[in-house]
Amino acid sequence: MPLINIDALPVREIFPGLRARLIHTDRVSHSWVEVAAGAPFPEHHHPHEQIVTVLDGELELVVDGTTHRLTPGLVFVIPPGVRHSGRGVTACKVLDAFAPVRDDYR
Amino acid sequence: MPLINIDALPVREIFPGLRARLIHTDRVSHSWVEVAAGAPFPEHHHPHEQIVTVLDGELELVVDGTTHRLTPGLVFVIPPGVRHSGRGVTACKVLDAFAPVRDDYR
């Protein structure tokens, strides 16, 4: 898999308005997500840790009941099992790095 | 550690001209690297897998003897133990995602 063109990966709509392109290795999954302006994603949780990196735009992230606003340069680490939800404040690009691999996204 | 301001993290010069800011979780390390224009980094290898994501600028990456040019939108997955080197073609910003954790960078 070594050299990957993100734009050439298939798109998976993980929630309405959230278009993800996914890379899986043996240990992690990286999900490149385009979030539409205003698009919400519902509260959920999973056993994977998740590092949320906003690359462009602004993302609202609610983690365990506390609301955060993420812009480029701010990163949020969601521990395994912690409930979270959110929405695109603007259209935004987000890199979600999961460990271990999201087998449910393969 | 949940909300992290990358710019507020201490800088570690991992090679001359490569300034890294590091996030460690239980499973991975994310290294935000500013590479100076022209700065080389020598061939090395490690038991961690490494996902190289160029966020800005252009990076030359030589993996197992083959040269690649990375720009935003291109990602390279270096498997564990594979030798690699490179240089900043321009000043560039790179996110290196390692798994497991780089204990040598703590």
PDB file of C-alpha atoms in Angstrom:
ATOM      1  CA  MET A   1       0.000   0.000   0.000  1.00  0.00           C
ATOM      2  CA  PRO A   2       2.992   2.309   0.417  1.00  0.00           C
ATOM      3  CA  LEU A   3       2.252   5.511  -1.559  1.00  0.00           C
ATOM      4  CA  ILE A   4      -1.382   6.560  -1.250  1.00  0.00           C
ATOM      5  CA  ASN A   5      -3.209   9.352  -3.018  1.00  0.00           C
ATOM      6  CA  ILE A   6      -5.970  10.269  -0.583  1.00  0.00           C
ATOM      7  CA  ASP A   7      -8.189  11.758  -3.289  1.00  0.00           C
ATOM      8  CA  ALA A   8      -8.112   8.462  -5.189  1.00  0.00           C
ATOM      9  CA  LEU A   9      -9.489   6.417  -2.289  1.00  0.00           C
ATOM     10  CA  PRO A  10     -13.150   5.389  -2.332  1.00  0.00           C
ATOM     11  CA  VAL A  11     -15.493   7.525  -0.271  1.00  0.00           C
ATOM     12  CA  ARG A  12     -17.523   6.048   2.568  1.00  0.00           C
ATOM     13  CA  GLU A  13     -20.287   8.171   4.064  1.00  0.00           C
ATOM     14  CA  ILE A  14     -19.833   7.274   7.735  1.00  0.00           C
ATOM     15  CA  PHE A  15     -22.664   9.627   8.781  1.00  0.00           C
ATOM     16  CA  PRO A  16     -24.837  11.844   6.555  1.00  0.00           C
ATOM     17  CA  GLY A  17     -22.620  14.738   5.474  1.00  0.00           C
ATOM     18  CA  LEU A  18     -19.382  13.064   6.612  1.00  0.00           C
ATOM     19  CA  ARG A  19     -17.415  11.623   3.690  1.00  0.00           C
ATOM     20  CA  ALA A  20     -14.450   9.486   4.756  1.00  0.00           C
ATOM     21  CA  ARG A  21     -11.464   8.099   2.883  1.00  0.00           C
ATOM     22  CA  LEU A  22      -9.755   5.349   4.846  1.00  0.00           C
ATOM     23  CA  ILE A  23      -6.260   3.940   5.224  1.00  0.00           C
ATOM     24  CA  HIS A  24      -5.782   0.774   7.254  1.00  0.00           C
ATOM     25  CA  THR A  25      -2.478  -0.677   8.423  1.00  0.00           C
ATOM     26  CA  ASP A  26      -1.870  -3.593  10.764  1.00  0.00           C
ATOM     27  CA  ARG A  27      -2.137  -1.304  13.787  1.00  0.00           C
ATOM     28  CA  VAL A  28      -4.181   1.781  12.979  1.00  0.00           C
ATOM     29  CA  SER A  29      -6.809   3.315  10.716  1.00  0.00           C
ATOM     30  CA  HIS A  30      -6.535   6.852   9.401  1.00  0.00           C
ATOM     31  CA  SER A  31      -9.819   8.349   8.283  1.00  0.00           C
ATOM     32  CA  TRP A  32      -9.722  11.506   6.170  1.00  0.00           C
ATOM     33  CA  VAL A  33     -13.121  13.058   6.639  1.00  0.00           C
ATOM     34  CA  GLU A  34     -14.793  15.904   4.785  1.00  0.00           C
ATOM     35  CA  VAL A  35     -17.495  17.285   7.055  1.00  0.00           C
ATOM     36  CA  ALA A  36     -20.212  19.389   5.412  1.00  0.00           C
ATOM     37  CA  ALA A  37     -21.000  22.761   6.999  1.00  0.00           C
ATOM     38  CA  GLY A  38     -23.547  22.177   9.730  1.00  0.00           C
ATOM     39  CA  ALA A  39     -23.517  18.384   9.426  1.00  0.00           C
ATOM     40  CA  PRO A  40     -23.969  16.754  12.826  1.00  0.00           C
ATOM     41  CA  PHE A  41     -22.790  13.342  13.886  1.00  0.00           C
ATOM     42  CA  PRO A  42     -24.607  11.571  16.684  1.00  0.00           C
ATOM     43  CA  GLU A  43     -23.225  10.536  20.030  1.00  0.00           C
ATOM     44  CA  HIS A  44     -21.375   7.269  19.774  1.00  0.00           C
ATOM     45  CA  HIS A  45     -18.413   5.453  21.264  1.00  0.00           C
ATOM     46  CA  HIS A  46     -16.052   2.652  20.352  1.00  0.00           C
ATOM     47  CA  PRO A  47     -13.220   0.727  21.964  1.00  0.00           C
ATOM     48  CA  HIS A  48     -10.598   2.444  19.764  1.00  0.00           C
ATOM     49  CA  GLU A  49      -8.685   5.498  20.861  1.00  0.00           C
ATOM     50  CA  GLN A  50      -9.173   8.359  18.402  1.00  0.00           C
ATOM     51  CA  ILE A  51      -6.904  11.318  17.706  1.00  0.00           C
ATOM     52  CA  VAL A  52      -8.943  14.061  16.047  1.00  0.00           C
ATOM     53  CA  THR A  53      -6.900  16.515  13.961  1.00  0.00           C
ATOM     54  CA  VAL A  54      -8.660  19.347  12.146  1.00  0.00           C
ATOM     55  CA  LEU A  55      -6.791  20.194   8.948  1.00  0.00           C
ATOM     56  CA  ASP A  56      -9.118  22.887   7.640  1.00  0.00           C
ATOM     57  CA  GLY A  57     -12.238  24.662   8.911  1.00  0.00           C
ATOM     58  CA  GLU A  58     -13.852  24.412  12.331  1.00  0.00           C
ATOM     59  CA  LEU A  59     -15.293  21.368  14.087  1.00  0.00           C
ATOM     60  CA  GLU A  60     -17.441  21.236  17.190  1.00  0.00           C
ATOM     61  CA  LEU A  61     -16.649  18.154  19.244  1.00  0.00           C
ATOM     62  CA  VAL A  62     -18.611  17.166  22.329  1.00  0.00           C
ATOM     63  CA  VAL A  63     -16.682  14.659  24.431  1.00  0.00           C
ATOM     64  CA  ASP A  64     -18.265  13.163  27.514  1.00  0.00           C
ATOM     65  CA  GLY A  65     -20.623  16.135  27.706  1.00  0.00           C
ATOM     66  CA  THR A  66     -18.063  18.926  27.243  1.00  0.00           C
ATOM     67  CA  THR A  67     -18.063  21.000  24.062  1.00  0.00           C
ATOM     68  CA  HIS A  68     -14.822  21.919  22.296  1.00  0.00           C
ATOM     69  CA  ARG A  69     -14.154  23.916  19.148  1.00  0.00           C
ATOM     70  CA  LEU A  70     -11.333  22.552  17.025  1.00  0.00           C
ATOM     71  CA  THR A  71      -9.462  24.474  14.356  1.00  0.00           C
ATOM     72  CA  PRO A  72      -6.148  23.670  12.639  1.00  0.00           C
ATOM     73  CA  GLY A  73      -3.406  23.274  15.225  1.00  0.00           C
ATOM     74  CA  LEU A  74      -5.736  21.889  17.907  1.00  0.00           C
ATOM     75  CA  VAL A  75      -5.877  18.146  18.423  1.00  0.00           C
ATOM     76  CA  PHE A  76      -8.191  16.133  20.627  1.00  0.00           C
ATOM     77  CA  VAL A  77      -7.396  12.666  21.980  1.00  0.00           C
ATOM     78  CA  ILE A  78     -10.567  10.689  22.712  1.00  0.00           C
ATOM     79  CA  PRO A  79      -9.769   7.730  24.985  1.00  0.00           C
ATOM     80  CA  PRO A  80     -11.276   4.321  24.223  1.00  0.00           C
ATOM     81  CA  GLY A  81     -14.942   3.976  25.108  1.00  0.00           C
ATOM     82  CA  VAL A  82     -15.647   7.676  25.671  1.00  0.00           C
ATOM     83  CA  ARG A  83     -18.868   8.966  24.104  1.00  0.00           C
ATOM     84  CA  HIS A  84     -18.585  11.799  21.604  1.00  0.00           C
ATOM     85  CA  SER A  85     -20.601  13.684  19.032  1.00  0.00           C
ATOM     86  CA  GLY A  86     -20.239  16.889  17.060  1.00  0.00           C
ATOM     87  CA  ARG A  87     -20.862  18.896  13.926  1.00  0.00           C
ATOM     88  CA  GLY A  88     -19.087  20.880  11.278  1.00  0.00           C
ATOM     89  CA  VAL A  89     -19.247  24.526  12.334  1.00  0.00           C
ATOM     90  CA  THR A  90     -17.947  25.217   8.843  1.00  0.00           C
ATOM     91  CA  ALA A  91     -17.114  22.755   6.125  1.00  0.00           C
ATOM     92  CA  CYS A  92     -13.989  21.110   7.481  1.00  0.00           C
ATOM     93  CA  LYS A  93     -11.367  18.488   6.818  1.00  0.00           C
ATOM     94  CA  VAL A  94     -10.488  16.184   9.670  1.00  0.00           C
ATOM     95  CA  LEU A  95      -7.985  13.381  10.108  1.00  0.00           C
ATOM     96  CA  ASP A  96      -9.251  10.811  12.591  1.00  0.00           C
ATOM     97  CA  ALA A  97      -6.498   8.429  13.642  1.00  0.00           C
ATOM     98  CA  PHE A  98      -7.829   5.284  15.300  1.00  0.00           C
ATOM     99  CA  ALA A  99      -5.951   2.579  17.171  1.00  0.00           C
ATOM    100  CA  PRO A 100      -6.366  -0.293  16.892  1.00  0.00           C
ATOM    101  CA  VAL A 101      -7.701  -0.762  13.358  1.00  0.00           C
ATOM    102  CA  ARG A 102     -11.370   0.022  12.728  1.00  0.00           C
ATOM    103  CA  ASP A 103     -12.323  -3.394  11.367  1.00  0.00           C
ATOM    104  CA  ASP A 104     -15.903  -2.136  11.072  1.00  0.00           C
ATOM    105  CA  TYR A 105     -14.692   0.391   8.465  1.00  0.00           C
ATOM    106  CA  ARG A 106     -12.820  -2.104   6.319  1.00  0.00           C
TER     107      ARG A 106
ATOM    108  CA  MET B   1      -4.172  15.207  27.703  1.00  0.00           C
ATOM    109  CA  PRO B   2      -7.396  15.600  25.752  1.00  0.00           C
ATOM    110  CA  LEU B   3      -7.248  19.000  24.004  1.00  0.00           C
ATOM    111  CA  ILE B   4      -3.776  19.774  22.715  1.00  0.00           C
ATOM    112  CA  ASN B   5      -2.441  22.952  21.138  1.00  0.00           C
ATOM    113  CA  ILE B   6       0.322  21.715  18.868  1.00  0.00           C
ATOM    114  CA  ASP B   7       2.127  25.066  18.880  1.00  0.00           C
ATOM    115  CA  ALA B   8       2.346  24.972  22.679  1.00  0.00           C
ATOM    116  CA  LEU B   9       4.199  21.645  22.788  1.00  0.00           C
ATOM    117  CA  PRO B  10       7.947  21.628  23.412  1.00  0.00           C
ATOM    118  CA  VAL B  11      10.124  21.270  20.332  1.00  0.00           C
ATOM    119  CA  ARG B  12      12.537  18.374  19.940  1.00  0.00           C
ATOM    120  CA  GLU B  13      15.100  18.570  17.156  1.00  0.00           C
ATOM    121  CA  ILE B  14      15.039  14.946  15.999  1.00  0.00           C
ATOM    122  CA  PHE B  15      17.611  15.637  13.268  1.00  0.00           C
ATOM    123  CA  PRO B  16      19.289  18.955  12.402  1.00  0.00           C
ATOM    124  CA  GLY B  17      16.635  21.060  10.677  1.00  0.00           C
ATOM    125  CA  LEU B  18      13.753  18.801  11.736  1.00  0.00           C
ATOM    126  CA  ARG B  19      11.791  20.283  14.635  1.00  0.00           C
ATOM    127  CA  ALA B  20       9.208  17.900  16.113  1.00  0.00           C
ATOM    128  CA  ARG B  21       6.309  18.386  18.491  1.00  0.00           C
ATOM    129  CA  LEU B  22       5.117  15.081  19.911  1.00  0.00           C
ATOM    130  CA  ILE B  23       1.881  13.573  21.162  1.00  0.00           C
ATOM    131  CA  HIS B  24       1.973  10.163  22.816  1.00  0.00           C
ATOM    132  CA  THR B  25      -1.018   7.995  23.674  1.00  0.00           C
ATOM    133  CA  ASP B  26      -1.065   4.424  24.957  1.00  0.00           C
ATOM    134  CA  ARG B  27      -0.861   3.070  21.413  1.00  0.00           C
ATOM    135  CA  VAL B  28       0.685   5.625  19.054  1.00  0.00           C
ATOM    136  CA  SER B  29       2.911   8.673  18.762  1.00  0.00           C
ATOM    137  CA  HIS B  30       2.067  11.575  16.479  1.00  0.00           C
ATOM    138  CA  SER B  31       5.044  13.714  15.554  1.00  0.00           C
ATOM    139  CA  TRP B  32       4.365  17.127  13.992  1.00  0.00           C
ATOM    140  CA  VAL B  33       7.561  17.969  12.187  1.00  0.00           C
ATOM    141  CA  GLU B  34       8.703  21.222  10.634  1.00  0.00           C
ATOM    142  CA  VAL B  35      11.370  20.360   8.067  1.00  0.00           C
ATOM    143  CA  ALA B  36      13.639  23.197   6.942  1.00  0.00           C
ATOM    144  CA  ALA B  37      14.091  23.668   3.198  1.00  0.00           C
ATOM    145  CA  GLY B  38      16.890  21.398   2.061  1.00  0.00           C
ATOM    146  CA  ALA B  39      17.352  19.723   5.443  1.00  0.00           C
ATOM    147  CA  PRO B  40      18.262  16.049   5.016  1.00  0.00           C
ATOM    148  CA  PHE B  41      17.612  13.246   7.426  1.00  0.00           C
ATOM    149  CA  PRO B  42      19.862  10.213   7.312  1.00  0.00           C
ATOM    150  CA  GLU B  43      18.875   6.658   6.539  1.00  0.00           C
ATOM    151  CA  HIS B  44      17.476   4.955   9.591  1.00  0.00           C
ATOM    152  CA  HIS B  45      14.900   2.362  10.563  1.00  0.00           C
ATOM    153  CA  HIS B  46      12.849   1.381  13.590  1.00  0.00           C
ATOM    154  CA  PRO B  47      10.425  -1.350  14.597  1.00  0.00           C
ATOM    155  CA  HIS B  48       7.454   1.054  14.479  1.00  0.00           C
ATOM    156  CA  GLU B  49       5.225   1.442  11.453  1.00  0.00           C
ATOM    157  CA  GLN B  50       5.159   5.055  10.277  1.00  0.00           C
ATOM    158  CA  ILE B  51       2.474   6.863   8.308  1.00  0.00           C
ATOM    159  CA  VAL B  52       3.989   9.959   6.702  1.00  0.00           C
ATOM    160  CA  THR B  53       1.498  12.718   5.872  1.00  0.00           C
ATOM    161  CA  VAL B  54       2.723  15.950   4.295  1.00  0.00           C
ATOM    162  CA  LEU B  55       0.531  18.841   5.390  1.00  0.00           C
ATOM    163  CA  ASP B  56       2.370  21.652   3.620  1.00  0.00           C
ATOM    164  CA  GLY B  57       5.321  21.896   1.217  1.00  0.00           C
ATOM    165  CA  GLU B  58       7.201  19.073  -0.479  1.00  0.00           C
ATOM    166  CA  LEU B  59       9.172  16.215   1.084  1.00  0.00           C
ATOM    167  CA  GLU B  60      11.542  13.800  -0.604  1.00  0.00           C
ATOM    168  CA  LEU B  61      11.313  10.375   0.983  1.00  0.00           C
ATOM    169  CA  VAL B  62      13.610   7.494   0.048  1.00  0.00           C
ATOM    170  CA  VAL B  63      12.187   4.184   1.217  1.00  0.00           C
ATOM    171  CA  ASP B  64      14.185   0.998   0.741  1.00  0.00           C
ATOM    172  CA  GLY B  65      16.140   2.675  -2.060  1.00  0.00           C
ATOM    173  CA  THR B  66      13.204   4.155  -3.977  1.00  0.00           C
ATOM    174  CA  THR B  67      12.680   7.933  -4.068  1.00  0.00           C
ATOM    175  CA  HIS B  68       9.232   9.468  -3.675  1.00  0.00           C
ATOM    176  CA  ARG B  69       8.081  13.076  -3.661  1.00  0.00           C
ATOM    177  CA  LEU B  70       5.306  13.806  -1.171  1.00  0.00           C
ATOM    178  CA  THR B  71       3.008  16.819  -1.264  1.00  0.00           C
ATOM    179  CA  PRO B  72      -0.279  17.410   0.565  1.00  0.00           C
ATOM    180  CA  GLY B  73      -2.754  14.646  -0.257  1.00  0.00           C
ATOM    181  CA  LEU B  74      -0.071  11.983  -0.672  1.00  0.00           C
ATOM    182  CA  VAL B  75       0.602   9.633   2.226  1.00  0.00           C
ATOM    183  CA  PHE B  76       3.324   7.028   2.591  1.00  0.00           C
ATOM    184  CA  VAL B  77       3.090   3.997   4.879  1.00  0.00           C
ATOM    185  CA  ILE B  78       6.550   2.789   5.935  1.00  0.00           C
ATOM    186  CA  PRO B  79       6.317  -0.751   7.310  1.00  0.00           C
ATOM    187  CA  PRO B  80       8.204  -1.672  10.485  1.00  0.00           C
ATOM    188  CA  GLY B  81      11.933  -2.118  10.039  1.00  0.00           C
ATOM    189  CA  VAL B  82      12.181  -0.611   6.546  1.00  0.00           C
ATOM    190  CA  ARG B  83      15.082   1.825   6.062  1.00  0.00           C
ATOM    191  CA  HIS B  84      14.250   5.349   4.978  1.00  0.00           C
ATOM    192  CA  SER B  85      15.806   8.772   4.578  1.00  0.00           C
ATOM    193  CA  GLY B  86      14.854  12.040   2.923  1.00  0.00           C
ATOM    194  CA  ARG B  87      14.997  15.816   2.836  1.00  0.00           C
ATOM    195  CA  GLY B  88      12.768  18.846   2.678  1.00  0.00           C
ATOM    196  CA  VAL B  89      12.526  19.840  -0.966  1.00  0.00           C
ATOM    197  CA  THR B  90      10.887  22.977   0.372  1.00  0.00           C
ATOM    198  CA  ALA B  91      10.192  23.917   3.951  1.00  0.00           C
ATOM    199  CA  CYS B  92       7.424  21.510   4.858  1.00  0.00           C
ATOM    200  CA  LYS B  93       5.130  20.383   7.633  1.00  0.00           C
ATOM    201  CA  VAL B  94       4.775  16.663   8.152  1.00  0.00           C
ATOM    202  CA  LEU B  95       2.706  14.520  10.470  1.00  0.00           C
ATOM    203  CA  ASP B  96       4.486  11.259  11.246  1.00  0.00           C
ATOM    204  CA  ALA B  97       2.145   8.774  12.926  1.00  0.00           C
ATOM    205  CA  PHE B  98       4.002   5.931  14.619  1.00  0.00           C
ATOM    206  CA  ALA B  99       2.639   2.705  16.068  1.00  0.00           C
ATOM    207  CA  PRO B 100       3.412   1.511  18.627  1.00  0.00           C
ATOM    208  CA  VAL B 101       4.531   4.461  20.769  1.00  0.00           C
ATOM    209  CA  ARG B 102       8.026   5.878  20.169  1.00  0.00           C
ATOM    210  CA  ASP B 103       9.299   5.405  23.701  1.00  0.00           C
ATOM    211  CA  ASP B 104      12.655   6.792  22.522  1.00  0.00           C
ATOM    212  CA  TYR B 105      10.897  10.127  21.853  1.00  0.00           C
ATOM    213  CA  ARG B 106       9.215  10.430  25.224  1.00  0.00           C
TER     214      ARG B 106
END
